[in-house]
Structures are given as C-alpha cells and as structure tokens.
C-alpha cells in the first residue's frame, strides 16, 4: 500500500519537497487568480495554494469547481509561507502546499449545516458522518479505541481471557426492560438481548474459566431522560476464588491505568459503606469534590422540642437533617433554596444565619437554649445552616447541598473516586414487595435463611467518581439453595424461578466455585476522562432521547411478509 504522508508532519524542514495528499477541502478562499484551500484529513490540516497564472484553462476551471467538503487528491511542492501569513495555531502553519496537479475524487452537496451551527440533535445525527469528520469526534473515537486496547492488555497480562457471550439469549434482570427478538423457527417465542452478560459470566465460572473479561454490548430498554443509551458497552469481568477486595483492586487498578494513559491522576478510592454515604451525602453516588461539610442527622437535638413543625415530624418517626454552608446568602437566594427544597419534595426548609455565638432566623424564637446550643456546636464557623425534616429527607438535603455547591463553585478540581460498599441486599418497591438493590445474584452479608431480609447487607461495591457511578459488582451467590431462597424472598414461586433461572440453578448445583465480578460502562468512563458532557459523544452512532437512530431511521417498519414469517401482527398504538 502506498504510504500516505501525515499532514501534520509537514513543517519548515519539508520546504522544497514534493508531496501528494488526499483529503477534504475544509475551507476555500478565492483571492482572484489564486485560491487558498485548507486540506484536511485525519492526520492534520494544511493550506494549499492553487495559483492559476499562465495555467488559466483546465487547471483554473477545475479549481473553480472546488467547494467545502469536496474530496481531492493534490500534488505539489512545500514552500515556506511569507512571514506575515504564518499561522501559529496549526502545526503546518509555517508552510503551504503549492498545488501543481490535483484531482477531484468526489464532490459534496452544499452542507446542511456548518460546525457550530445550532441544529437539532436529530439533524446532527442524521448527518453523523459530517460530525465524525471533526477533530473532536476523531479524538473521542481514538480515545475509546485506546481504552479498549489498555483494557485488553491489562486483563490478558493478568491471565484473564476474553470470552464472547451470546446476544440472542434469555432476559437477565438488570432493572430495565428487555429488547426482544422474535424467533421465526419457534413461533411465539422470543430471545432477549442481554442487559449484561451477568449469568453467562457466572456460568463461565461454573465452567472453570476462573478469570473472564469481555468488552461487550449491553441492551436496556429504559427511559433515556438521563445520559443513557439503549445500547452501550461494558467492560465486564468475573473471577473465581476471590474476595471483594480482589475484585475492587483488579477493577480499580484498570481504571487507574486508563486515567494514567490520559495523563490524569486517579487517587486510591476511598471505601465508604452505603449507609454512611446515604447518611452523609443523601445518595449512594457521593460527589466528594464538594467542599461543604456532610449532612448531619440532628433529630436528637430536637427530641423534646416545642417547635411544632419539628415536634410533629419527630412524633411520626421522621428525621431532622441539617447541613452547613460557610457563606451568607441574600434573602432572594434563601427564598430560592426554599423553592428548590420544596420541588425536591421537602415540606419546607428552615435556614439560620450563624455566627460563632448566635443564630438568627425567624424560627429561632421557638427553640430552647439547649437546641440552639446543639446547633451552634455543629460547626465552629460562621455561615448558614439549613434544616428540614420528614421521612426521606436525606436524599432531598443531599441534592440541595449538591446544587448549592455547584452553583457557588464549592467543588474541588480533580477526581475523587470512592467505592460504595455493603449496600442493602433488598429494598421495598413502590408496591411494598421486596426488590434487589443490585441484582438477585448478589451474595448476602448475613444469613438469607435466618435474618430479616430488609436488614441484610450485600457483598457489593460500586465505583463512583465525582458523583457518577461508573460501574459496580458483587460477590455472587454460588450455592443453588441460597439462590433459590433469594428468589423466594423476591416473591418468585419455585415454578417461576425454575422456568426463568433453571439453567443458572443447574450450573450452581454441579460444583460452582465461589466467584465475584464487576462491570463498568466504557462510554461513561471515556466521557469522564475526556471531560465530555454526554456519553453520546463517545459513541460513533448514538441514538436520540427517543431511542431513534436518525442516520438509518431505525427502528423502522417491516413488511407484512416479514411479520407473517415471524407469526406476528402489530396493533396500532
Ligand atoms: N452485571 C452487572 C451490571 O451490569 C455488573 C456486575 O454485577 O458484574 O451492572
């Protein structure tokens, strides 16, 4: 293959050389009798000069046809640019290519929009190939490629093997809806696209693989409000005969290596029990960049209060939660916070201006000296104290604290990773039934046969960086009896779990080793290391918020013949 010259390697020292390059016309400027065109390809951008002179005729006629995004091949001599037209912003800014011959390899219609134009996401994605030509997208895709290479080197040097698992499979409960694929040869039956390879990787452990990893597509049909995609990539791993610490170390070190390759520092993650995270930050995804002191449960201070609002809350078994900000706020700002707290679900919000010896607030007159003392002792500094009470106020106050920190730039720079461990095994769903906090294959700390299910913790660990969960995992249940008991606690009958998970129970029944694993979202990780606003920018062909691919028009209608072959009929919504 002919070696293509890298544009950005052309510099002062190349002056006098004849080169041939192919690429796109980035911009073109007509200076009458001479055209300046910037020619761009993956390897850089360079100014080319089409000087007509005595070459009026075919050369000039063809040059006049050139437009932005035409694909050309040009040949010419590299010359130093005149001093006053050097462009220090690009590596080739000291030189230009004086074109002697060129060929138009393809034309382009006038562009539907220019880079930086405000166009809808749908229009942008329809012309994704134009976006992909940008430096930014090229950088992002190359970064994802780098992450995949680092991952493969990392795991293979530690004796993990990459094993592919099926896409046409049964559903795995990861909390989202499944994408279903009808089976033609088994009328009325459906495959589910995997939400993750969870059960296959566990069965690989039963199969003696011991150390597995995979860079794998996962499919989840969920509302795409947040920065989610219906198909995304996981870096997935599982190992046998391991402790939680082994998995956390293996996963954490990989993340450190990835950060390192992007010249970013990744401190050793803190380890924080789930309960502490919720009590201190109101969330299981704490953002440790926030410089404000953590939330405080002040229910005890108000145990015998005369202040009616708090007395009622305490009487109903609610909690009173406070946080302190070392800052004075204007009345308008304080009113704004009250509004925010109410929008987040609080009944109200009490604020108090605090100096070392004094509290000022419309409600102070309702408080006893003891209560005031208790609040003053929370923090020696001057500033503002926010308090509210109710049933689920940690989440509300955690979010208010986060919003205030963000709005008033109370965030440190850098990355602050934390492993949130020991989440509850179960939680109550809206209908009162028990659900898994992680997934039903997570091992319990405690005894699932004897203990109150809602008191059980799990052998789980989630990696959170700056308030974003990048992945999670757990030690798994490796005994069939325990797994059956968990299914029962989740409300499944023997018939139901045998039907859905009989294959897993079967694998656990024939000498399955203890094992655990972890998975993280690769695009989310790429977005973090690249500082992207959205994981969409780390995906070549993402879907819109409505799960549509404007480029291909997917999902699309299919013919009646195809439906018939699948024994399917559609009903109009
Ligand atoms: N399968 C889990 C997930 O997709 C990760 C794990 O437990 O390994 O979140």
Coordinates of C-alpha atoms and ligand atoms in Angstrom, one line a residue:
X1 CA 0.0 0.0 0.0
X2 CA 1.2 3.5 -0.8
X3 CA 2.4 5.2 2.4
X4 CA 0.2 8.3 3.0
X5 CA 2.2 11.3 4.2
X6 CA 0.9 12.6 7.6
X7 CA -0.1 16.2 7.1
X8 CA 0.9 17.4 10.5
X9 CA 4.4 16.0 10.0
X10 CA 4.9 18.6 7.2
X11 CA 6.9 21.6 8.5
X12 CA 9.7 24.0 7.8
X13 CA 12.1 21.1 7.1
X14 CA 9.8 19.9 4.3
X15 CA 10.3 23.0 2.3
X16 CA 11.2 22.1 -1.3
X17 CA 9.8 18.6 -1.1
X18 CA 7.1 17.4 -3.5
X19 CA 4.2 15.7 -1.7
X20 CA 0.9 14.2 -2.6
X21 CA -2.0 14.2 -0.2
X22 CA -5.7 13.3 -0.2
X23 CA -8.4 14.7 1.9
X24 CA -11.3 17.1 2.2
X25 CA -11.5 20.8 1.3
X26 CA -12.0 22.3 4.7
X27 CA -12.4 25.9 3.7
X28 CA -11.7 27.7 0.4
X29 CA -10.9 31.4 -0.2
X30 CA -10.9 33.0 -3.7
X31 CA -8.3 35.8 -3.9
X32 CA -8.8 36.3 -7.7
X33 CA -6.3 34.3 -9.7
X34 CA -5.3 32.4 -6.7
X35 CA -7.3 30.1 -4.4
X36 CA -6.4 29.2 -0.9
X37 CA -7.8 26.0 0.4
X38 CA -7.3 24.2 3.7
X39 CA -7.0 20.5 3.0
X40 CA -7.8 18.2 5.9
X41 CA -7.6 14.5 6.7
X42 CA -7.2 12.5 9.9
X43 CA -3.5 13.4 10.0
X44 CA -3.9 17.2 10.0
X45 CA -4.7 20.2 8.0
X46 CA -2.6 22.3 5.6
X47 CA -3.0 25.3 3.4
X48 CA -2.9 24.6 -0.3
X49 CA -2.4 27.3 -2.9
X50 CA -4.0 26.9 -6.3
X51 CA -2.1 29.6 -8.3
X52 CA -3.6 30.0 -11.8
X53 CA -1.0 32.3 -13.5
X54 CA -0.4 31.0 -17.0
X55 CA -2.4 27.9 -16.1
X56 CA -5.8 29.5 -16.8
X57 CA -7.6 26.8 -18.6
X58 CA -8.4 23.3 -17.3
X59 CA -6.5 23.8 -14.0
X60 CA -8.4 27.0 -13.2
X61 CA -11.7 25.7 -14.4
X62 CA -11.4 22.6 -12.2
X63 CA -10.2 24.7 -9.2
X64 CA -13.2 27.0 -9.6
X65 CA -15.4 23.9 -9.1
X66 CA -14.0 23.2 -5.6
X67 CA -16.3 23.6 -2.6
X68 CA -16.2 22.8 1.0
X69 CA -16.1 19.0 1.7
X70 CA -15.1 18.0 -1.8
X71 CA -12.6 15.1 -1.7
X72 CA -9.4 15.8 -3.5
X73 CA -6.0 14.5 -4.2
X74 CA -3.4 17.2 -4.6
X75 CA 0.3 17.1 -5.6
X76 CA 2.7 20.0 -5.2
X77 CA 5.8 21.5 -3.6
X78 CA 6.0 22.6 0.0
X79 CA 7.1 26.2 0.3
X80 CA 7.6 28.5 3.3
X81 CA 4.8 30.9 3.8
X82 CA 5.6 34.6 3.7
X83 CA 6.4 35.8 7.3
X84 CA 3.2 37.8 7.7
X85 CA 0.9 34.9 6.8
X86 CA 2.3 32.3 9.2
X87 CA -0.5 30.6 11.2
X88 CA 0.9 29.6 14.7
X89 CA -2.3 27.8 15.6
X90 CA -1.7 24.7 13.4
X91 CA 1.4 22.5 13.1
X92 CA 1.8 23.2 9.4
X93 CA 1.3 26.9 9.9
X94 CA 4.7 27.9 8.6
X95 CA 4.3 26.3 5.2
X96 CA 1.9 25.8 2.3
X97 CA 1.5 23.3 -0.4
X98 CA 1.8 24.9 -3.9
X99 CA -0.5 22.7 -6.0
X100 CA 0.8 21.6 -9.4
X101 CA -1.7 18.9 -10.1
X102 CA -4.9 17.8 -8.5
X103 CA -7.9 15.6 -9.0
X104 CA -11.4 15.9 -7.6
X105 CA -12.2 12.4 -6.2
X106 CA -15.7 13.3 -5.2
X107 CA -18.0 16.3 -4.9
X108 CA -20.2 17.2 -1.9
X109 CA -23.7 18.8 -1.9
X110 CA -23.8 22.1 -0.1
X111 CA -23.6 21.2 3.6
X112 CA -26.9 21.0 5.6
X113 CA -25.2 22.9 8.5
X114 CA -21.8 24.2 9.5
X115 CA -19.8 23.1 12.5
X116 CA -21.0 25.2 15.4
X117 CA -24.5 25.9 13.9
X118 CA -27.4 25.4 16.2
X119 CA -29.3 22.5 14.7
X120 CA -31.5 19.9 16.3
X121 CA -29.9 16.7 17.7
X122 CA -31.9 14.8 15.1
X123 CA -30.5 16.7 12.2
X124 CA -27.0 16.4 13.6
X125 CA -27.3 12.6 14.0
X126 CA -28.8 12.2 10.5
X127 CA -25.6 13.6 9.1
X128 CA -23.4 11.9 11.7
X129 CA -20.7 11.3 9.1
X130 CA -20.1 15.1 8.9
X131 CA -19.7 15.3 12.7
X132 CA -17.4 12.3 12.6
X133 CA -15.0 14.3 10.4
X134 CA -14.5 16.8 13.2
X135 CA -11.3 16.8 15.3
X136 CA -13.4 16.4 18.4
X137 CA -15.1 13.1 17.3
X138 CA -11.9 11.8 15.9
X139 CA -10.3 12.4 19.3
X140 CA -13.2 10.8 21.1
X141 CA -13.3 7.6 19.0
X142 CA -9.5 7.3 19.2
X143 CA -9.8 7.6 23.0
X144 CA -12.3 4.8 23.1
X145 CA -10.1 2.7 21.0
X146 CA -7.2 3.4 23.4
X147 CA -9.4 2.4 26.4
X148 CA -10.2 -0.9 24.7
X149 CA -6.6 -1.6 24.0
X150 CA -5.5 -0.8 27.5
X151 CA -8.3 -3.0 28.9
X152 CA -7.3 -6.0 26.7
X153 CA -3.6 -5.6 27.6
X154 CA -4.4 -5.2 31.3
X155 CA -6.6 -8.3 31.5
X156 CA -4.6 -10.5 29.3
X157 CA -1.4 -9.8 31.3
X158 CA -3.3 -11.0 34.4
X159 CA -4.4 -14.3 32.9
X160 CA -8.0 -13.2 32.2
X161 CA -9.4 -14.4 28.9
X162 CA -11.9 -12.6 26.8
X163 CA -14.9 -14.9 26.1
X164 CA -17.8 -13.8 23.9
X165 CA -21.3 -14.5 25.2
X166 CA -24.5 -14.6 23.1
X167 CA -26.7 -11.7 22.2
X168 CA -29.7 -13.9 21.4
X169 CA -30.5 -15.1 24.9
X170 CA -32.9 -15.1 27.8
X171 CA -33.6 -12.0 29.8
X172 CA -31.3 -11.0 32.7
X173 CA -32.8 -8.8 35.3
X174 CA -30.7 -5.6 35.5
X175 CA -33.6 -3.3 36.2
X176 CA -34.6 -2.3 32.7
X177 CA -36.9 -3.6 30.1
X178 CA -35.6 -6.1 27.6
X179 CA -35.2 -5.7 23.9
X180 CA -37.0 -8.7 22.5
X181 CA -36.3 -10.6 19.3
X182 CA -39.0 -12.9 17.9
X183 CA -37.9 -16.4 16.9
X184 CA -39.0 -17.4 13.5
X185 CA -38.4 -21.1 14.0
X186 CA -40.0 -21.2 17.4
X187 CA -43.2 -19.3 16.8
X188 CA -44.4 -17.3 19.8
X189 CA -41.0 -17.4 21.5
X190 CA -38.6 -14.5 21.9
X191 CA -35.0 -14.0 22.6
X192 CA -34.0 -11.1 24.8
X193 CA -30.9 -9.1 24.0
X194 CA -28.7 -9.2 27.2
X195 CA -28.9 -6.3 29.6
X196 CA -25.5 -7.6 30.6
X197 CA -23.7 -10.9 30.3
X198 CA -24.2 -11.5 34.1
X199 CA -25.5 -15.1 34.0
X200 CA -23.2 -16.2 31.3
X201 CA -20.1 -14.9 33.1
X202 CA -21.3 -16.7 36.2
X203 CA -21.7 -19.9 34.2
X204 CA -18.2 -19.4 32.8
X205 CA -17.0 -19.6 36.4
X206 CA -19.0 -22.8 36.9
X207 CA -17.2 -23.9 33.7
X208 CA -13.8 -23.4 35.3
X209 CA -12.7 -20.4 33.2
X210 CA -11.7 -18.7 36.5
X211 CA -10.8 -15.3 35.0
X212 CA -13.0 -13.9 32.3
X213 CA -13.4 -10.4 30.8
X214 CA -15.2 -9.0 27.8
X215 CA -15.8 -5.7 26.1
X216 CA -19.4 -6.2 25.4
X217 CA -22.5 -4.6 24.1
X218 CA -25.5 -4.4 26.6
X219 CA -29.1 -3.5 25.7
X220 CA -31.5 -1.9 28.0
X221 CA -34.9 -0.5 27.1
X222 CA -35.3 2.3 29.6
X223 CA -36.4 5.9 29.6
X224 CA -33.5 7.8 28.2
X225 CA -34.0 11.0 30.3
X226 CA -30.6 10.8 31.8
X227 CA -27.4 10.4 29.8
X228 CA -28.2 6.8 28.8
X229 CA -28.2 4.9 25.6
X230 CA -30.3 1.8 24.7
X231 CA -27.1 0.0 23.7
X232 CA -23.8 0.7 25.4
X233 CA -20.6 -1.0 26.1
X234 CA -19.5 -2.7 29.3
X235 CA -16.0 -3.7 30.4
X236 CA -17.2 -6.8 32.1
X237 CA -15.2 -9.2 34.3
X238 CA -15.6 -12.1 36.6
X239 CA -13.2 -14.1 38.7
X240 CA -13.3 -17.3 40.9
X241 CA -11.9 -17.9 44.4
X242 CA -11.8 -14.2 45.2
X243 CA -12.7 -11.6 47.8
X244 CA -14.5 -8.3 47.3
X245 CA -11.1 -6.7 47.8
X246 CA -9.6 -8.7 45.0
X247 CA -12.2 -7.6 42.6
X248 CA -12.1 -3.9 43.7
X249 CA -8.3 -4.0 43.3
X250 CA -8.5 -5.5 39.9
X251 CA -11.1 -3.1 38.7
X252 CA -9.7 -0.1 40.4
X253 CA -6.2 -0.6 39.0
X254 CA -7.6 -0.9 35.5
X255 CA -9.3 2.4 35.9
X256 CA -6.1 3.9 37.3
X257 CA -4.2 2.7 34.2
X258 CA -6.8 4.2 31.9
X259 CA -6.6 7.5 33.7
X260 CA -2.8 7.4 33.6
X261 CA -2.9 7.0 29.8
X262 CA -4.8 10.2 29.6
X263 CA -2.3 11.9 31.9
X264 CA -4.9 12.1 34.7
X265 CA -4.3 11.3 38.3
X266 CA -6.6 8.7 39.9
X267 CA -6.1 8.6 43.7
X268 CA -6.7 5.4 45.6
X269 CA -10.5 5.3 46.0
X270 CA -12.0 5.8 49.5
X271 CA -14.1 2.9 50.7
X272 CA -17.4 4.0 52.2
X273 CA -20.3 1.9 53.5
X274 CA -23.6 2.5 51.7
X275 CA -25.3 3.6 54.9
X276 CA -22.6 6.2 55.6
X277 CA -22.9 7.5 52.1
X278 CA -26.6 8.0 52.4
X279 CA -26.4 9.5 55.9
X280 CA -23.6 11.9 55.0
X281 CA -24.4 12.8 51.4
X282 CA -28.0 11.7 50.9
X283 CA -27.1 9.5 48.0
X284 CA -25.2 6.3 47.1
X285 CA -23.3 8.3 44.5
X286 CA -21.5 10.9 46.6
X287 CA -19.6 13.7 44.9
X288 CA -16.6 14.1 47.1
X289 CA -15.4 17.2 45.2
X290 CA -18.0 19.1 47.2
X291 CA -16.2 21.1 49.9
X292 CA -19.2 21.6 52.2
X293 CA -19.4 19.6 55.4
X294 CA -21.6 16.4 55.2
X295 CA -25.2 16.2 56.2
X296 CA -25.9 15.9 59.9
X297 CA -28.8 14.0 61.5
X298 CA -29.9 16.4 64.2
X299 CA -33.1 14.6 65.2
X300 CA -31.6 14.0 68.7
X301 CA -31.2 17.8 69.3
X302 CA -35.0 18.2 68.7
X303 CA -36.1 15.1 70.6
X304 CA -38.2 17.1 73.1
X305 CA -38.7 20.3 71.0
X306 CA -41.5 22.8 71.5
X307 CA -41.1 23.9 67.8
X308 CA -44.3 22.5 66.4
X309 CA -43.2 21.6 62.9
X310 CA -40.2 19.5 64.1
X311 CA -42.2 18.1 67.0
X312 CA -44.8 16.7 64.6
X313 CA -42.1 15.2 62.4
X314 CA -40.3 13.6 65.3
X315 CA -43.6 12.3 66.6
X316 CA -44.1 10.5 63.3
X317 CA -40.7 8.9 63.4
X318 CA -39.2 11.2 60.7
X319 CA -35.7 12.5 60.8
X320 CA -34.4 16.1 61.0
X321 CA -31.4 16.7 58.8
X322 CA -29.1 19.7 58.6
X323 CA -26.2 20.9 56.6
X324 CA -23.9 23.9 57.0
X325 CA -22.5 26.3 54.4
X326 CA -19.8 28.7 55.3
X327 CA -21.4 31.6 53.5
X328 CA -24.0 34.2 53.9
X329 CA -26.8 34.3 51.4
X330 CA -29.2 37.1 50.3
X331 CA -32.8 36.9 51.1
X332 CA -33.6 36.2 47.5
X333 CA -31.1 33.3 47.4
X334 CA -32.6 31.8 50.6
X335 CA -36.1 32.0 49.1
X336 CA -34.7 30.3 46.1
X337 CA -33.4 27.4 48.2
X338 CA -36.8 27.0 49.9
X339 CA -38.4 26.7 46.5
X340 CA -35.8 24.1 45.4
X341 CA -36.2 22.1 48.6
X342 CA -40.0 22.0 48.0
X343 CA -39.5 21.0 44.4
X344 CA -37.3 18.2 45.6
X345 CA -40.2 17.0 47.9
X346 CA -39.4 18.7 51.2
X347 CA -42.3 20.1 53.3
X348 CA -40.3 23.2 53.9
X349 CA -36.8 24.4 54.6
X350 CA -35.5 26.3 57.7
X351 CA -32.4 28.5 57.3
X352 CA -30.4 30.1 60.1
X353 CA -27.7 32.6 59.9
X354 CA -25.0 31.6 62.2
X355 CA -22.1 33.3 63.9
X356 CA -20.0 31.5 66.5
X357 CA -22.3 32.5 69.4
X358 CA -25.6 33.3 67.7
X359 CA -28.3 32.0 65.5
X360 CA -30.6 34.4 63.5
X361 CA -33.7 33.2 61.8
X362 CA -37.5 33.7 62.0
X363 CA -37.8 30.4 63.8
X364 CA -35.1 30.9 66.4
X365 CA -37.7 32.2 68.9
X366 CA -39.3 28.7 69.0
X367 CA -36.1 27.0 70.0
X368 CA -34.8 26.2 73.6
X369 CA -31.3 27.2 74.7
X370 CA -30.3 23.6 74.6
X371 CA -31.5 23.2 71.0
X372 CA -29.7 26.4 70.0
X373 CA -26.5 25.2 71.7
X374 CA -26.7 21.9 69.9
X375 CA -27.0 23.6 66.5
X376 CA -24.2 26.1 67.3
X377 CA -21.9 23.2 68.2
X378 CA -22.4 21.6 64.8
X379 CA -19.7 23.8 63.3
X380 CA -17.5 26.5 64.7
X381 CA -17.5 28.7 61.6
X382 CA -20.0 31.4 60.6
X383 CA -22.4 30.9 57.8
X384 CA -25.8 29.4 57.1
X385 CA -27.4 26.4 58.5
X386 CA -30.2 24.6 56.5
X387 CA -32.6 22.2 58.3
X388 CA -35.5 20.2 57.2
X389 CA -37.3 17.1 58.5
X390 CA -39.6 14.4 57.2
X391 CA -39.5 10.8 56.1
X392 CA -37.0 10.7 53.3
X393 CA -35.1 13.9 53.8
X394 CA -31.5 12.7 53.4
X395 CA -32.0 12.5 49.6
X396 CA -33.6 15.9 49.5
X397 CA -30.9 17.6 51.6
X398 CA -28.1 15.8 49.7
X399 CA -29.4 17.1 46.4
X400 CA -29.9 20.6 47.8
X401 CA -26.4 20.6 49.2
X402 CA -25.1 19.4 45.8
X403 CA -26.9 22.1 43.9
X404 CA -25.7 24.9 46.3
X405 CA -22.1 23.6 45.9
X406 CA -22.4 23.5 42.1
X407 CA -24.0 27.0 41.9
X408 CA -21.5 28.7 44.2
X409 CA -18.4 26.8 42.9
X410 CA -17.7 24.9 46.1
X411 CA -16.2 22.0 44.2
X412 CA -12.6 20.9 44.2
X413 CA -10.8 20.1 41.0
X414 CA -9.6 16.6 40.2
X415 CA -11.1 13.1 40.6
X416 CA -12.4 11.8 43.9
X417 CA -13.2 8.1 43.5
X418 CA -15.0 6.2 46.1
X419 CA -16.1 2.5 46.5
X420 CA -19.6 2.5 47.9
X421 CA -19.8 -0.9 49.6
X422 CA -22.3 -3.1 51.5
X423 CA -25.5 -1.8 50.0
X424 CA -28.7 -3.4 51.4
X425 CA -29.5 -6.7 49.7
X426 CA -33.1 -5.8 49.3
X427 CA -35.3 -2.7 49.3
X428 CA -39.0 -2.2 49.3
X429 CA -40.5 -1.4 45.9
X430 CA -43.4 1.0 45.4
X431 CA -45.9 -1.8 45.7
X432 CA -44.4 -3.0 49.0
X433 CA -42.7 -6.1 47.5
X434 CA -39.0 -6.7 48.0
X435 CA -36.6 -6.0 45.2
X436 CA -32.8 -6.5 44.8
X437 CA -30.8 -3.3 45.2
X438 CA -28.1 -4.7 42.9
X439 CA -29.3 -7.9 41.2
X440 CA -30.7 -11.1 42.6
X441 CA -27.4 -13.0 42.2
X442 CA -25.6 -10.8 44.7
X443 CA -24.3 -12.6 47.9
X444 CA -25.6 -11.5 51.3
X445 CA -23.5 -10.4 54.3
X446 CA -25.5 -12.4 56.8
X447 CA -27.9 -15.4 56.5
X448 CA -30.7 -15.2 54.0
X449 CA -32.4 -18.1 55.7
X450 CA -32.4 -16.6 59.2
X451 CA -32.2 -12.8 59.1
X452 CA -34.8 -10.2 58.4
X453 CA -34.3 -9.6 54.6
X454 CA -34.5 -5.8 54.9
X455 CA -31.7 -5.9 57.5
X456 CA -29.4 -7.9 55.2
X457 CA -26.4 -6.1 53.5
X458 CA -24.8 -7.4 50.3
X459 CA -21.2 -8.1 49.3
X460 CA -21.4 -5.3 46.7
X461 CA -19.2 -2.5 45.6
X462 CA -19.9 0.4 43.2
X463 CA -17.2 2.7 41.9
X464 CA -18.3 6.3 42.0
X465 CA -16.2 9.2 40.6
X466 CA -17.3 12.8 41.3
X467 CA -20.9 11.8 41.8
X468 CA -21.2 9.5 38.8
X469 CA -21.4 5.7 39.1
X470 CA -19.1 4.3 36.6
X471 CA -19.6 0.6 37.5
X472 CA -20.5 -1.9 40.1
X473 CA -20.3 -5.5 41.0
X474 CA -20.5 -8.0 43.8
X475 CA -19.5 -11.4 45.2
X476 CA -22.2 -13.8 43.9
X477 CA -24.3 -16.5 45.3
X478 CA -22.6 -19.7 44.3
X479 CA -24.9 -22.2 46.1
X480 CA -28.2 -23.3 44.5
X481 CA -30.1 -23.4 47.8
X482 CA -29.1 -19.8 48.7
X483 CA -30.0 -18.6 45.2
X484 CA -33.4 -20.3 45.5
X485 CA -34.1 -18.7 48.8
X486 CA -33.3 -15.3 47.4
X487 CA -35.7 -15.9 44.5
X488 CA -38.3 -16.8 47.1
X489 CA -37.7 -13.7 49.1
X490 CA -38.2 -11.8 45.9
X491 CA -41.6 -13.3 45.6
X492 CA -41.0 -16.0 42.9
X493 CA -42.6 -19.4 43.1
X494 CA -40.5 -22.5 42.5
X495 CA -42.1 -22.8 39.1
X496 CA -41.3 -19.3 38.2
X497 CA -37.7 -19.4 39.1
X498 CA -37.1 -22.8 37.7
X499 CA -38.6 -21.6 34.4
X500 CA -36.6 -18.3 34.3
X501 CA -33.4 -19.3 36.0
X502 CA -33.3 -23.1 36.0
X503 CA -30.2 -23.0 33.8
X504 CA -28.3 -20.9 36.4
X505 CA -29.5 -23.1 39.3
X506 CA -28.4 -26.1 37.4
X507 CA -24.9 -24.7 37.0
X508 CA -24.8 -23.8 40.7
X509 CA -25.7 -27.3 41.5
X510 CA -22.7 -29.0 39.9
X511 CA -19.7 -27.7 41.8
X512 CA -19.7 -24.0 41.1
X513 CA -16.8 -22.2 42.7
X514 CA -17.2 -19.0 44.8
X515 CA -16.9 -16.0 42.5
X516 CA -17.4 -12.3 42.0
X517 CA -17.0 -9.7 39.4
X518 CA -17.6 -6.2 38.2
X519 CA -18.6 -4.2 35.1
X520 CA -18.3 -0.6 34.1
X521 CA -19.7 1.5 31.4
X522 CA -17.0 2.1 28.9
X523 CA -18.5 5.2 27.3
X524 CA -19.2 6.7 30.7
X525 CA -15.6 6.2 31.6
X526 CA -14.5 7.7 28.2
X527 CA -16.8 10.7 28.9
X528 CA -15.1 11.2 32.3
X529 CA -11.5 11.0 31.1
X530 CA -12.3 13.3 28.1
X531 CA -14.5 15.7 30.0
X532 CA -17.5 15.2 27.7
X533 CA -20.9 16.4 28.6
X534 CA -22.6 13.3 27.2
X535 CA -21.7 9.6 26.6
X536 CA -23.2 10.2 23.1
X537 CA -20.0 12.0 22.1
X538 CA -18.1 8.8 22.9
X539 CA -20.3 6.7 20.6
X540 CA -20.0 6.7 16.8
X541 CA -23.7 6.2 16.1
X542 CA -25.7 7.1 19.2
X543 CA -29.5 7.2 19.4
X544 CA -31.7 10.2 20.4
X545 CA -33.6 10.6 23.6
X546 CA -36.5 8.7 21.8
X547 CA -34.2 5.8 21.1
X548 CA -34.2 6.6 17.4
X549 CA -31.2 6.4 15.0
X550 CA -31.8 9.4 12.7
X551 CA -29.0 8.2 10.4
X552 CA -30.6 4.9 9.5
X553 CA -34.1 5.6 10.5
X554 CA -34.1 2.7 13.0
X555 CA -36.4 1.4 14.4
X556 CA -38.4 1.0 11.2
X557 CA -41.5 -0.7 9.9
X558 CA -41.1 -4.1 8.4
X559 CA -43.1 -5.8 5.6
X560 CA -46.2 -7.9 6.1
X561 CA -44.3 -10.8 4.7
X562 CA -41.6 -10.5 7.4
X563 CA -44.3 -10.3 10.1
X564 CA -46.0 -13.3 8.8
X565 CA -42.8 -15.3 8.8
X566 CA -42.5 -14.5 12.4
X567 CA -46.1 -15.2 13.2
X568 CA -46.6 -11.6 14.4
X569 CA -49.2 -9.0 14.0
X570 CA -48.8 -5.4 15.1
X571 CA -51.5 -3.3 16.7
X572 CA -51.7 0.4 16.1
X573 CA -50.8 2.1 19.4
Ligands
LIG1 N1 -24.0 -7.2 35.6 C1 -23.8 -6.1 36.5 C2 -24.3 -4.8 35.7 O1 -24.4 -4.8 34.5 C3 -22.4 -5.9 36.9 C4 -21.9 -7.0 37.8 O2 -22.5 -7.3 38.8 O3 -20.9 -7.5 37.4 O4 -24.5 -3.8 36.3

